[in-house]
Amino acid sequence: MKATPALLENELKKFGPIRSNNIQVNKVCVGFVEFEVASAVQKAIEGEPETLVIKDAVKILLQGLGEDINREGLLKTPLRVAKALREGTRGYKQNVKDIVQGALFPEAGLESGVGHAGGAGGLVIVRDLDFFSYCESCLLPFQVKCHVCYVPSGQQVLGLSKVSRVANVFAKRLQDPQRLADEVCSALQHGIMPTGVAVILQCLHIHFPSFESTCLDSNHLGWVKLLVTSGSGVFKNEKADIWGDFLSLLKLRDINVESTHSRNSADQCWCPSRSFSKTGPANVGMNAAVASILRSLGEDTSRKELVGTPTHFLKWLMNFKNSNLEMKLNGIVHGTIDPFKISGDASDNEEHVHSELNLSFCSQCEHHILPFHGVVHIGYFCAEGVNPIGKSHLQSIVHFYGFKLQVQERLTRQIAETVSLLSGGDVMVVVEANHTCMISRGIEKFGSNTATIAVLGRFSTDPAARALFLERIPNYSSSGG
Amino acid sequence: MKATPALLENELKKFGPIRSNNIQVNKVCVGFVEFEVASAVQKAIEGEPETLVIKDAVKILLQGLGEDINREGLLKTPLRVAKALREGTRGYKQNVKDIVQGALFPEAGLESGVGHAGGAGGLVIVRDLDFFSYCESCLLPFQVKCHVCYVPSGQQVLGLSKVSRVANVFAKRLQDPQRLADEVCSALQHGIMPTGVAVILQCLHIHFPSFESTCLDSNHLGWVKLLVTSGSGVFKNEKADIWGDFLSLLKLRDINVESTHSRNSADQCWCPSRSFSKTGPANVGMNAAVASILRSLGEDTSRKELVGTPTHFLKWLMNFKNSNLEMKLNGIVHGTIDPFKISGDASDNEEHVHSELNLSFCSQCEHHILPFHGVVHIGYFCAEGVNPIGKSHLQSIVHFYGFKLQVQERLTRQIAETVSLLSGGDVMVVVEANHTCMISRGIEKFGSNTATIAVLGRFSTDPAARALFLERIPNYSSSGG
């Protein structure tokens, strides 16, 4: 078999003219077969009708947030969001059969004796597969840690990496955790035809900030956790002993065995968007924009689970409307706080570095319209006998700059500059964050996190002061758990 | 802009006929623009000359291992290896400029006051990026945890995910840790033009099993760890205070600050393949096959660092030659051990479950010709007063079935069946493993790991006995660290 253009043509034919309803099926000439072609295809996707519809919708959303869509930081945001959404839901177009085919290997079972082993009866477990999926209730990404167990039959086993590939087909859609577990389980059952399949998903969904309580409570952030299970064949019975074998090998994964067999909780939607009472009249244009995004991803907006999605997504998004915050917090930050008194002639040994650690924040990345969230640490020189700035004031400042479309570098600078006005100029701010865009776009770097530092006044010239403050910062946990 | 075939054609033109020296630049007709095209391109790659050369080379290697290349489990291995190697070294064809372009965002620095913050002077740190790369000394993948810090200048910042993308361009090549760090650092310095860039890589390379010592020492496995740093601009001076700020925010990452500034250790190659004295006359055909793989990946086999690579790779690979082991271990397992005495009429309460945990193993996945390694736990019923099977005997059995081309399911079954012959039939075996193919192929699931279970005799019918044994198994650490 030699690489000829005919070979490519042949491969392309297999997919058939599936898009003929959307774009004209014309003929294009390509001159070479290479990895770069995939990149060219990606670029061509930028011009597809679905992409253009999502781009337009994102522009409407940005305008609804009161943003200037021609501001340089936002110029490419609509395209970036459109591409991320389409790539992140590519599972609609993928086929499990293509994945499993050719990855089933003959494997003998026990040669003699009683028991289960190898290709006929031995348990095969693939643990700790990290994915993200999109919540069908609010369109935000959620994290999934996936554990799969199957019992081979028919003297064959599946290539281990295919378990991950199959699960990813269903993760890359708008999903609900229980349906995702059921679909992965069912696809593997039909693909491998084993004695049984069990799927356990540990899902994490970001909490919606409740703006009203945010100003009072710094612990409002965090995660909604949900554990769901699905079983077929010998795992169909949730009380079957074989579940115990699987669960025993998932130690230290925060799985409460008791809770794994109660599916009732999943009957209610886990998405925090549901817990909000309906707010005032929604922006009709923005609602229509979100609905058009759903349609462009290939979804039916009249599907029961999607009816409320535009409202839920906007409930999230409007937390980051700039002017909301200006109105509500402006007074606190710039007006009503008594400026922190500086002892004008304090010498070095009369001052010490005061620090406020782990102030939580939630913000929205202006490049991807996706959450980034974490903690802010603030250090400043504080003269002896002078009261430090109150923690709630600092938390208000953090929220003031957090609840808008942001980038982490700017957030860090803005907090530092504002605290500097209150504390006298010697300020150090460290922001540690998880960016949803780092997991829910192509790079999918699940463990990664970011830190940004701003140093003002004495901190910029005194390495010992910086070291003193940095030492106090606890290790950042990026697990999201 | 509407999606037309002309658009795709235009995108393709930008890449130019770069492959014209390899395949004929003809014209092909494609009918639609879709994600599936990328998949079609992948399939077409299967027919490219480089892929075919690697396929043929892998066949020679398999034959050199004494394997039947027409055995069903191995039929697609040559193609699978060829695709994995080409995809895993795609960095040779990627361009940092394309990645950084369009992802530099204007971002103000401090508006007033003294210090560093935001787009001009504030530190930006991206931590815990997981990659794999290929060791240029032995062609095995090695794991990289990458931490990058840069100091923006020129009032602009780089989109955070691009740090990961740029690093990946250089990871996806045959590499040495120090050169990888230097190339990432240099590319970011030239791409962002910041005040400085610092890169820290924590690299893990699998140890080469020393067959002679393996039979005696079960702790021979493990990792070669290497920490390398690279700095430019304000990080050029390894003693600069700013390194301290970066390192402070890499807490609990097993980074010994003292060791980060000594590059001398990296002057010697870290790859364990170098520590072996030259063994007997190499197989000329297999050597030539590895060299042809290197050339097909675009490398120059006369480059100093690559001269020994074929020999080093074969030193690894030949550990898994089936017949070696038959010869050396056959006697131990099937002959010289006194069979474990079973007390024929022992009632249940005269026996107890004996277990031998954490027997290390190293094996080679026959689907990908890549290592998988981890621990084996063996449980069996042992009558009162009868001596259990010696740990070294069990370890020998594990190595006997480990050191060959394998799949984990079969390994588990074979160990269980062999122990069953010695212990009387009531055996349970759990194998926990990390598969290099799960990180160094497309899915890149760094935290994932697998477990397989075989149950024979009483274990297959007694859930309580299984639970008792499974409870004793400690939590498996998949970190590789």
PDB file of C-alpha atoms in Angstrom, chain A residues 245-376:
ATOM      1  CA  ASP A 245     -13.939  -6.395  43.845  1.00  0.00           C
ATOM      2  CA  PHE A 246     -14.032  -3.333  41.596  1.00  0.00           C
ATOM      3  CA  LEU A 247     -14.529  -0.888  44.457  1.00  0.00           C
ATOM      4  CA  SER A 248     -11.759  -2.479  46.532  1.00  0.00           C
ATOM      5  CA  LEU A 249      -9.303  -1.495  43.825  1.00  0.00           C
ATOM      6  CA  LEU A 250     -10.451   2.128  43.830  1.00  0.00           C
ATOM      7  CA  LYS A 251      -8.976   2.890  47.241  1.00  0.00           C
ATOM      8  CA  LEU A 252      -8.279   6.460  48.305  1.00  0.00           C
ATOM      9  CA  ARG A 253     -10.356   7.811  45.475  1.00  0.00           C
ATOM     10  CA  ASP A 254     -12.825   9.443  47.798  1.00  0.00           C
ATOM     11  CA  ILE A 255     -15.491   6.935  46.821  1.00  0.00           C
ATOM     12  CA  ASN A 256     -18.026   6.254  49.494  1.00  0.00           C
ATOM     13  CA  VAL A 257     -19.072   2.710  48.770  1.00  0.00           C
ATOM     14  CA  GLU A 258     -22.392   3.278  50.493  1.00  0.00           C
ATOM     15  CA  SER A 259     -23.281   6.071  48.135  1.00  0.00           C
ATOM     16  CA  THR A 260     -22.406   4.281  44.936  1.00  0.00           C
ATOM     17  CA  HIS A 261     -25.530   2.210  44.866  1.00  0.00           C
ATOM     18  CA  SER A 262     -28.091   4.938  45.359  1.00  0.00           C
ATOM     19  CA  ARG A 263     -29.043   6.438  42.079  1.00  0.00           C
ATOM     20  CA  ASN A 264     -31.933   8.411  43.401  1.00  0.00           C
ATOM     21  CA  SER A 265     -29.884  11.512  43.968  1.00  0.00           C
ATOM     22  CA  ALA A 266     -29.050  11.623  40.292  1.00  0.00           C
ATOM     23  CA  ASP A 267     -32.718  11.846  39.413  1.00  0.00           C
ATOM     24  CA  GLN A 268     -32.590  15.444  40.412  1.00  0.00           C
ATOM     25  CA  CYS A 269     -30.266  17.504  38.269  1.00  0.00           C
ATOM     26  CA  TRP A 270     -26.960  18.097  40.008  1.00  0.00           C
ATOM     27  CA  CYS A 271     -26.241  21.347  38.210  1.00  0.00           C
ATOM     28  CA  PRO A 272     -26.230  24.281  40.627  1.00  0.00           C
ATOM     29  CA  SER A 273     -27.990  26.405  38.022  1.00  0.00           C
ATOM     30  CA  ARG A 274     -31.200  24.619  38.959  1.00  0.00           C
ATOM     31  CA  SER A 275     -31.176  25.820  42.534  1.00  0.00           C
ATOM     32  CA  PHE A 276     -31.740  29.407  41.552  1.00  0.00           C
ATOM     33  CA  SER A 277     -35.213  30.792  41.421  1.00  0.00           C
ATOM     34  CA  LYS A 278     -36.067  32.451  38.153  1.00  0.00           C
ATOM     35  CA  THR A 279     -34.675  35.923  38.055  1.00  0.00           C
ATOM     36  CA  GLY A 280     -36.265  38.886  36.320  1.00  0.00           C
ATOM     37  CA  PRO A 281     -37.141  38.980  32.638  1.00  0.00           C
ATOM     38  CA  ALA A 282     -34.275  37.495  30.648  1.00  0.00           C
ATOM     39  CA  ASN A 283     -32.611  39.281  27.761  1.00  0.00           C
ATOM     40  CA  VAL A 284     -34.470  37.803  24.797  1.00  0.00           C
ATOM     41  CA  GLY A 285     -31.611  38.384  22.379  1.00  0.00           C
ATOM     42  CA  MET A 286     -29.048  36.712  24.636  1.00  0.00           C
ATOM     43  CA  ASN A 287     -31.389  33.780  25.231  1.00  0.00           C
ATOM     44  CA  ALA A 288     -31.823  33.320  21.497  1.00  0.00           C
ATOM     45  CA  ALA A 289     -28.043  33.503  21.063  1.00  0.00           C
ATOM     46  CA  VAL A 290     -27.451  30.639  23.512  1.00  0.00           C
ATOM     47  CA  ALA A 291     -30.195  28.605  21.832  1.00  0.00           C
ATOM     48  CA  SER A 292     -28.542  29.123  18.459  1.00  0.00           C
ATOM     49  CA  ILE A 293     -25.252  27.844  19.926  1.00  0.00           C
ATOM     50  CA  LEU A 294     -26.999  24.669  21.111  1.00  0.00           C
ATOM     51  CA  ARG A 295     -28.500  24.123  17.672  1.00  0.00           C
ATOM     52  CA  SER A 296     -25.126  24.668  15.987  1.00  0.00           C
ATOM     53  CA  LEU A 297     -23.626  21.935  18.157  1.00  0.00           C
ATOM     54  CA  GLY A 298     -26.254  19.593  16.753  1.00  0.00           C
ATOM     55  CA  GLU A 299     -28.629  19.602  19.718  1.00  0.00           C
ATOM     56  CA  ASP A 300     -32.398  19.791  19.741  1.00  0.00           C
ATOM     57  CA  THR A 301     -33.294  22.772  21.930  1.00  0.00           C
ATOM     58  CA  SER A 302     -36.749  21.372  22.583  1.00  0.00           C
ATOM     59  CA  ARG A 303     -35.245  18.337  24.333  1.00  0.00           C
ATOM     60  CA  LYS A 304     -36.559  18.418  27.898  1.00  0.00           C
ATOM     61  CA  GLU A 305     -33.138  18.747  29.528  1.00  0.00           C
ATOM     62  CA  LEU A 306     -32.131  21.668  27.310  1.00  0.00           C
ATOM     63  CA  VAL A 307     -35.215  23.849  27.633  1.00  0.00           C
ATOM     64  CA  GLY A 308     -33.778  25.786  30.581  1.00  0.00           C
ATOM     65  CA  THR A 309     -30.159  25.762  29.424  1.00  0.00           C
ATOM     66  CA  PRO A 310     -30.068  29.253  27.890  1.00  0.00           C
ATOM     67  CA  THR A 311     -31.504  30.743  31.092  1.00  0.00           C
ATOM     68  CA  HIS A 312     -29.105  28.745  33.253  1.00  0.00           C
ATOM     69  CA  PHE A 313     -26.075  29.721  31.217  1.00  0.00           C
ATOM     70  CA  LEU A 314     -27.057  33.388  31.346  1.00  0.00           C
ATOM     71  CA  LYS A 315     -27.560  33.102  35.112  1.00  0.00           C
ATOM     72  CA  TRP A 316     -23.887  32.144  35.277  1.00  0.00           C
ATOM     73  CA  LEU A 317     -22.662  34.596  32.718  1.00  0.00           C
ATOM     74  CA  MET A 318     -24.401  37.665  34.103  1.00  0.00           C
ATOM     75  CA  ASN A 319     -22.453  37.295  37.344  1.00  0.00           C
ATOM     76  CA  PHE A 320     -19.600  38.716  35.328  1.00  0.00           C
ATOM     77  CA  LYS A 321     -21.360  41.782  34.036  1.00  0.00           C
ATOM     78  CA  ASN A 322     -19.020  44.589  34.798  1.00  0.00           C
ATOM     79  CA  SER A 323     -21.591  47.204  35.677  1.00  0.00           C
ATOM     80  CA  ASN A 324     -23.335  45.013  38.240  1.00  0.00           C
ATOM     81  CA  LEU A 325     -20.260  45.129  40.323  1.00  0.00           C
ATOM     82  CA  GLU A 326     -19.395  48.721  39.796  1.00  0.00           C
ATOM     83  CA  MET A 327     -22.771  49.485  41.266  1.00  0.00           C
ATOM     84  CA  LYS A 328     -22.619  47.118  44.193  1.00  0.00           C
ATOM     85  CA  LEU A 329     -19.011  47.265  45.271  1.00  0.00           C
ATOM     86  CA  ASN A 330     -17.760  50.604  44.099  1.00  0.00           C
ATOM     87  CA  GLY A 331     -18.753  52.188  47.347  1.00  0.00           C
ATOM     88  CA  ILE A 332     -16.992  49.629  49.466  1.00  0.00           C
ATOM     89  CA  VAL A 333     -13.671  49.800  47.739  1.00  0.00           C
ATOM     90  CA  HIS A 334     -13.257  53.395  46.832  1.00  0.00           C
ATOM     91  CA  GLY A 335     -15.458  55.182  49.279  1.00  0.00           C
ATOM     92  CA  THR A 336     -16.581  53.874  52.579  1.00  0.00           C
ATOM     93  CA  ILE A 337     -13.424  52.188  53.817  1.00  0.00           C
ATOM     94  CA  ASP A 338     -11.335  54.313  56.125  1.00  0.00           C
ATOM     95  CA  PRO A 339      -7.952  54.355  54.482  1.00  0.00           C
ATOM     96  CA  PHE A 340      -5.469  52.300  56.424  1.00  0.00           C
ATOM     97  CA  LYS A 341      -3.336  54.653  58.447  1.00  0.00           C
ATOM     98  CA  ILE A 342       0.353  54.671  57.643  1.00  0.00           C
ATOM     99  CA  SER A 343       2.775  55.583  60.370  1.00  0.00           C
ATOM    100  CA  GLY A 344       4.743  58.006  58.285  1.00  0.00           C
ATOM    101  CA  ASP A 345       8.126  57.670  59.918  1.00  0.00           C
ATOM    102  CA  ALA A 346       8.029  54.005  60.801  1.00  0.00           C
ATOM    103  CA  SER A 347      11.431  52.444  60.501  1.00  0.00           C
ATOM    104  CA  ASP A 348      11.914  48.896  59.231  1.00  0.00           C
ATOM    105  CA  ASN A 349      11.900  47.206  62.552  1.00  0.00           C
ATOM    106  CA  GLU A 350       8.653  48.853  63.550  1.00  0.00           C
ATOM    107  CA  GLU A 351       6.871  47.257  60.614  1.00  0.00           C
ATOM    108  CA  HIS A 352       6.215  43.697  59.686  1.00  0.00           C
ATOM    109  CA  VAL A 353       4.754  41.865  56.733  1.00  0.00           C
ATOM    110  CA  HIS A 354       1.099  41.214  57.309  1.00  0.00           C
ATOM    111  CA  SER A 355      -0.569  38.638  55.124  1.00  0.00           C
ATOM    112  CA  GLU A 356      -4.079  37.558  54.276  1.00  0.00           C
ATOM    113  CA  LEU A 357      -4.037  34.161  52.613  1.00  0.00           C
ATOM    114  CA  ASN A 358      -6.477  32.065  50.619  1.00  0.00           C
ATOM    115  CA  LEU A 359      -9.041  34.695  49.713  1.00  0.00           C
ATOM    116  CA  SER A 360     -11.218  32.859  47.241  1.00  0.00           C
ATOM    117  CA  PHE A 361     -12.107  34.288  43.873  1.00  0.00           C
ATOM    118  CA  CYS A 362     -14.065  33.354  40.808  1.00  0.00           C
ATOM    119  CA  SER A 363     -13.588  35.039  37.483  1.00  0.00           C
ATOM    120  CA  GLN A 364     -14.329  34.558  33.826  1.00  0.00           C
ATOM    121  CA  CYS A 365     -11.514  34.319  31.278  1.00  0.00           C
ATOM    122  CA  GLU A 366     -12.116  36.912  28.592  1.00  0.00           C
ATOM    123  CA  HIS A 367     -10.306  34.856  25.966  1.00  0.00           C
ATOM    124  CA  HIS A 368     -12.498  31.778  26.335  1.00  0.00           C
ATOM    125  CA  ILE A 369     -15.599  32.894  28.292  1.00  0.00           C
ATOM    126  CA  LEU A 370     -14.795  30.133  30.759  1.00  0.00           C
ATOM    127  CA  PRO A 371     -14.332  30.231  34.529  1.00  0.00           C
ATOM    128  CA  PHE A 372     -10.998  30.539  36.240  1.00  0.00           C
ATOM    129  CA  HIS A 373     -10.977  30.394  39.991  1.00  0.00           C
ATOM    130  CA  GLY A 374      -8.714  29.890  42.933  1.00  0.00           C
ATOM    131  CA  VAL A 375      -7.191  31.891  45.747  1.00  0.00           C
ATOM    132  CA  VAL A 376      -5.552  35.252  46.268  1.00  0.00           C
TER     133      VAL A 376
END
